[in-house]
Structure formats: structure tokens, C-alpha cells
Coordinates of C-alpha atoms in Angstrom, one line a residue:
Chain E
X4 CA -27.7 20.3 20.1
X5 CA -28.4 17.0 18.4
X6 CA -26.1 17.5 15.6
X7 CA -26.9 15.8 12.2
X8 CA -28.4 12.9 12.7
X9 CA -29.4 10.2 10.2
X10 CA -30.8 6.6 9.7
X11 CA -30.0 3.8 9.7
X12 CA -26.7 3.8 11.3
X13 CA -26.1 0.5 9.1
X14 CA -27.7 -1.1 6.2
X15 CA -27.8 -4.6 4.3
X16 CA -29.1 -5.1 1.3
X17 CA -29.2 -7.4 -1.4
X18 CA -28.3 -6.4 -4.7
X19 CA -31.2 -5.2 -6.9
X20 CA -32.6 -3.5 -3.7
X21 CA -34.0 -0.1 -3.0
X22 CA -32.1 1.5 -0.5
X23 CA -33.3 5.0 1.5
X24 CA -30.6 7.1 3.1
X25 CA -32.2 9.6 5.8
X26 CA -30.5 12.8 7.2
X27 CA -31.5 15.4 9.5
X28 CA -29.4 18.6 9.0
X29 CA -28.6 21.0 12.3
X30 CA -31.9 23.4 12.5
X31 CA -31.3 26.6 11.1
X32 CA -28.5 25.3 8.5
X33 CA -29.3 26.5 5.2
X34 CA -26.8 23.9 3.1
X35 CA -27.1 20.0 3.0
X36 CA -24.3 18.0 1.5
X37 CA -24.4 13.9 0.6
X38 CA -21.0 12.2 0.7
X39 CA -19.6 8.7 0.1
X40 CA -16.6 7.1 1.9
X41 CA -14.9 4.4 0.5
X42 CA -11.2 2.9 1.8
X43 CA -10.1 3.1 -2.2
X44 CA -11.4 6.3 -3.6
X45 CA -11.8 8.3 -0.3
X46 CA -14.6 10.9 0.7
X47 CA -16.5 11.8 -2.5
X48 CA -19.1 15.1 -2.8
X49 CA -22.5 13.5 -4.1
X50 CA -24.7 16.6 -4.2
X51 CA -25.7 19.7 -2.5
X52 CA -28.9 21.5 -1.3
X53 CA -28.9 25.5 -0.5
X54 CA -31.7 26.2 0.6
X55 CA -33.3 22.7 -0.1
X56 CA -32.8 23.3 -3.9
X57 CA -29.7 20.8 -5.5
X58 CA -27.1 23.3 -6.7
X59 CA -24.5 20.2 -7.5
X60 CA -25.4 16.9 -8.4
X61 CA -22.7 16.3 -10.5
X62 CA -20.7 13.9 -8.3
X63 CA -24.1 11.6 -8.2
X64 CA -22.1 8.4 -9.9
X65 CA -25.3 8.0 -12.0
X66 CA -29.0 7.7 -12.6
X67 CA -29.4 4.7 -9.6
X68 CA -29.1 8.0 -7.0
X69 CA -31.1 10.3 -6.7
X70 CA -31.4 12.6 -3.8
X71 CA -34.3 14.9 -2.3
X72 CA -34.6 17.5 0.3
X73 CA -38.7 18.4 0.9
X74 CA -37.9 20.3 3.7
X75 CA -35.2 22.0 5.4
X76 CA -34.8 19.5 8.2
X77 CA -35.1 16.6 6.0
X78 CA -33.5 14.8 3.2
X79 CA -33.1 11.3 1.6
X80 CA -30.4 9.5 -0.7
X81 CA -31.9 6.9 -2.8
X82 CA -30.4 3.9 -4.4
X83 CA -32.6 1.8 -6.5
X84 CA -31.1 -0.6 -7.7
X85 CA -28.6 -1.1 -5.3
X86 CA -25.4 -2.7 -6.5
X87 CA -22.4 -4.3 -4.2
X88 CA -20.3 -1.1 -5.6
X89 CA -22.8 0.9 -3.6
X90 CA -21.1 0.0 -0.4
X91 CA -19.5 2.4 1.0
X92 CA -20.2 4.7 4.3
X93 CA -22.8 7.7 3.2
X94 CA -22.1 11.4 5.4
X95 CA -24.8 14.1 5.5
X96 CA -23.1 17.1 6.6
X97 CA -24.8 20.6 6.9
X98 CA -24.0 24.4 7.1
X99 CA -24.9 27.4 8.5
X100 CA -24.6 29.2 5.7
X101 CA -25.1 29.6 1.6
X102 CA -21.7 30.6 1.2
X103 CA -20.5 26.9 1.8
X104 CA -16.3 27.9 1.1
X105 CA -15.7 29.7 4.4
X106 CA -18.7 28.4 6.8
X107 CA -17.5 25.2 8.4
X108 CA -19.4 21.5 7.8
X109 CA -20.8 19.6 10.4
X110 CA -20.7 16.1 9.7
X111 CA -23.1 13.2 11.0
X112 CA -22.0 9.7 11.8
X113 CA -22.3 7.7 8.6
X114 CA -24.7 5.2 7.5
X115 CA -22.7 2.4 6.7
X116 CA -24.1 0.4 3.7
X117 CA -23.6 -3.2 2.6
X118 CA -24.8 -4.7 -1.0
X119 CA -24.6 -8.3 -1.3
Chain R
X16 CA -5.1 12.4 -11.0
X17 CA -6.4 13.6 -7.8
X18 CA -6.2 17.0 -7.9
X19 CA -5.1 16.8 -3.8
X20 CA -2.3 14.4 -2.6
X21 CA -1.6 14.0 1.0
X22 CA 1.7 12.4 2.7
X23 CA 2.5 10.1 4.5
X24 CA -0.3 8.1 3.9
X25 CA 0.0 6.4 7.4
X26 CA 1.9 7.5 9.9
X27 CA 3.1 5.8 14.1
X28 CA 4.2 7.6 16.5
X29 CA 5.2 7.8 19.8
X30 CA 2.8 9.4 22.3
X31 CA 4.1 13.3 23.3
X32 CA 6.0 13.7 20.0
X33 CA 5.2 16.1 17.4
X34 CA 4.3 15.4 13.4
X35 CA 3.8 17.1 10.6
X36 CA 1.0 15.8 7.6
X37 CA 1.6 17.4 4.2
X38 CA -1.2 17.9 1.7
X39 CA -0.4 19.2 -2.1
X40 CA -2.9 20.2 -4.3
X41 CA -3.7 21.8 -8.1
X42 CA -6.7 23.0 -7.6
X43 CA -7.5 26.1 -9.2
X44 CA -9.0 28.9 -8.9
X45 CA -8.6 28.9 -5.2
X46 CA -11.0 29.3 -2.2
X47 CA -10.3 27.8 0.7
X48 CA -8.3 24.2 2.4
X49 CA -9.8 22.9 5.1
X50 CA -8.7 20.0 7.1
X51 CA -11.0 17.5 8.7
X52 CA -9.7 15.2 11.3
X53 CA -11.7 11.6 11.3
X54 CA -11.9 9.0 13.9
X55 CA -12.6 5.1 13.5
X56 CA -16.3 5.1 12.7
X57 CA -17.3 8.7 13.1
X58 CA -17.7 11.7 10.4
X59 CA -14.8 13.9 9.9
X60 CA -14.7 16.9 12.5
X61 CA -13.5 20.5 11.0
X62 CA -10.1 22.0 12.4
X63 CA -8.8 24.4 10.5
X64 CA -10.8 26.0 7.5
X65 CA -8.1 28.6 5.4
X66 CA -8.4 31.2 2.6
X67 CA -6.2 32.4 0.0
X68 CA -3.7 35.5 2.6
X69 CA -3.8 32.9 5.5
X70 CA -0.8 31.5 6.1
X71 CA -1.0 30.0 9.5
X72 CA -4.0 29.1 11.9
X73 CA -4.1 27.2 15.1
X74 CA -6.9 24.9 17.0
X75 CA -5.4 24.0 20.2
X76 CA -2.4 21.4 19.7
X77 CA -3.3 21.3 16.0
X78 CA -1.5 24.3 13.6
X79 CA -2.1 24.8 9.6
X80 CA 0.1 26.4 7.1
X81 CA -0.4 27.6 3.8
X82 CA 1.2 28.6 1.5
X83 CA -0.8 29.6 -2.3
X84 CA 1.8 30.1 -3.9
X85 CA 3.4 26.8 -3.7
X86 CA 0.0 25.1 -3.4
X87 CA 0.8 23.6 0.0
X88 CA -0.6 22.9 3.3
X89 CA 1.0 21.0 6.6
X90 CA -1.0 20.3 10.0
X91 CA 1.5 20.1 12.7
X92 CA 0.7 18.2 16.0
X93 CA 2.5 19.3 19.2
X94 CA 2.6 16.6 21.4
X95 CA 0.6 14.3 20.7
X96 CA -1.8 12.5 22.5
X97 CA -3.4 8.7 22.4
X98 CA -6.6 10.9 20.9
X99 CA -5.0 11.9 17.9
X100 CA -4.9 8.7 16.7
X101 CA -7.3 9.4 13.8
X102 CA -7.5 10.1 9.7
X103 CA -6.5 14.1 8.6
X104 CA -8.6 14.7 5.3
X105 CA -7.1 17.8 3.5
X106 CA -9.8 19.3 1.1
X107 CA -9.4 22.1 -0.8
X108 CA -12.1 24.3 -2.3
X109 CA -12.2 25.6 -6.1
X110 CA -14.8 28.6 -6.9
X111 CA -17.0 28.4 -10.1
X112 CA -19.0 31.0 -11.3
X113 CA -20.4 31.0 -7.2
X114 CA -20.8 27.5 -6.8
X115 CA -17.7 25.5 -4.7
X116 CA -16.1 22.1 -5.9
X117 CA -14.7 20.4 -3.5
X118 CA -11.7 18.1 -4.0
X119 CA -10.6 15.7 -1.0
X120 CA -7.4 14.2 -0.3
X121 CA -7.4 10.5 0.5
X122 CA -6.0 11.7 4.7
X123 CA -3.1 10.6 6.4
X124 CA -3.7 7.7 8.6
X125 CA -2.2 8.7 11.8
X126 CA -1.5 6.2 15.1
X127 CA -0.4 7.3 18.7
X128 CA 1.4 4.6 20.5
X129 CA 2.4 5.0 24.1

């Protein structure tokens, strides 16, 4: 079992930027989950996909993120531009099920972003 | 104000000894606490996931309370071990017309010394 895996493990960028966050959820999870990580404001809830459909984006900070999910082993986190706010580590996490309150998360390692 | 407040916020301690990690919250209506533990440079790793008439639950070494009433959850660690040097993120669930909110403590920083 793989796990969630996504790309790229770490990013710099320079302000302005377009930056493309990749995940690969477990296969056969039905729920996706973005998060950001930062040492000041903790691990924040960015959106969620059931079934690749967003059922919450409202913790996307604003209209510079956007985030798809074409198929149900694939999703992307855009920031365009990217500001040096935007630094922070990003999670994808998945779930085995719909009913996301009692099945557990499984986290993947992070992409670690940098805006200059 | 965050809706989930964790103490201490950092915590040393000697290798084999036992701690507890407290995590308050106001969320409301209630679903379910979970806490995460988080090494250096990894995603956070489930360990206990709770609902509203739990009131204990175990993963090895690691035990969770809760208690709804009071709107309180501990993580005990029976003696520890070098490994459990890592950040505890309590995050408690709110349901809303089906949908789940999530709000996250900000963890308890937790070293093992030998």
C-alpha cells in the first residue's frame, strides 16, 4: 500500500508564480481533503471532495486557490499568484469513506512550499 | 478564538515517564475528537478517533478520555519512549446539516529525553 502520495515533496517559487499542488489519494477512498500547515496558525481544512465533487471550500483563504479533483485518484491545489503568505506545508489526506466524522484520515507527507 | 485549545503547548520529559496532553474545546454541535500524533516533517498519523458516549479508548501506550459534558479530552502516555517525541493535534468535529467542520488545535509539542 503506497499511501497518499503527492508531488513535489518541496517547492520554490517566486512571488507572482503559478504553483500546482499534486495528490494521489489511497485507491478506493471515496473523500479527499487539502490542508495547510503553518507554525502560527496550525493545520487548517482547505476543501473537501466526496466522491470527487467539493462539498467544502470554505476554508480556501481566497480566489488565488482553487482546487480540482478530475478523477478519483487524482487531484490538484492551485495557487496562481502565489504570494510569500502562501508558504506553508500543504497535506492531502484521504478516506475510506463519505461519512468523513467517524472514518479515520490518512495523511500524505506534505509538500512543503516556499514563496519568495 | 480557536474554538480548540490544547495545553501545555510544549512539553520535556524524561524517557519511561508518563504525561498527560489536555485539549478543551467549544465546538458545537458535536461529532467526534480525534487526535493526530505528528512527527518532524511527516503528516499527522490518527490515534484515537472518539464520538459523543465514549469516554475512554486506547492505541497501545497511548489512552484518550472524553468527557462531552465538560468539553474535554486528555491523551495519556505510559512510558514513554524516545519515539514519542512528536506534535499531538486534537481536532474536534462539528456536524452541519451532514457536512463535518473540522476545528484543529494548534498540538502539544512533546520531547523524550533519555
Amino acid at each position: 500500500d503506497a499511501g497518499v502520495i503527492q508531488s513535489p515533496r518541496h517547492e520554490v517559487t517566486e512571488m507572482g508564480q503559478e504553483v500546482t499542488l499534486r495528490c494521489k489519494p489511497i485507491s478506493g477512498h471515496n473523500s479527499l481533503f487539502w490542508y495547510r500547515q503553518t507554525m502560527m496558525r496550525g493545520l487548517e481544512l482547505l476543501i473537501y471532495f466526496n466522491n470527487n465533487v467539493p462539498i467544502d471550500d470554505s476554508g480556501m483563504p481566497e480566489d488565488r486557490f482553487s482546487a480540482k479533483m478530475p478523477n478519483a485518484s487524482f487531484s490538484t491545489l492551485k495557487i496562481q499568484p502565489s504570494e510569500p503568505r502562501d508558504s506553508a506545508v500543504y497535506f492531502c489526506a484521504s478516506s475510506p469513506s463519505l461519512d468523513s466524522s467517524s472514518y479515520e484520515q490518512y495523511f500524505g507527507p506534505g509538500t512543503r512550499l516556499t514563496v519568495t | 478564538k480557536n474554538q480548540v485549545e490544547q495545553s501545555p503547548q510544549s512539553l520535556i520529559i524524561l524517557e519511561g515517564k508518563n504525561c498527560t496532553l489536555q485539549c478543551n474545546y467549544t465546538v458545537s454541535p458535536f461529532s467526534n475528537l480525534r487526535w493526530y500524533k505528528q512527527d518532524t516533517g511527516r503528516g499527522p498519523v490518527s490515534l484515537t478517533i472518539m464520538t459523543f458516549s465514549e469516554n475512554t479508548k486506547s492505541n497501545g501506550r497511548y489512552t484518550a478520555t472524553l468527557d462531552a459534558d465538560t468539553k474535554q479530552s486528555s491523551l495519556h502516555i505510559t512510558a514513554s519512549q524516545l519515539s514519542d517525541s512528536a506534535s499531538y493535534i486534537c481536532v474536534v468535529s462539528a456536524a452541519y446539516y451532514g457536512n463535518n467542520r473540522l476545528a484543529f488545535g494548534k498540538g502539544n509539542q512533546v520531547v523524550v529525553i533519555p
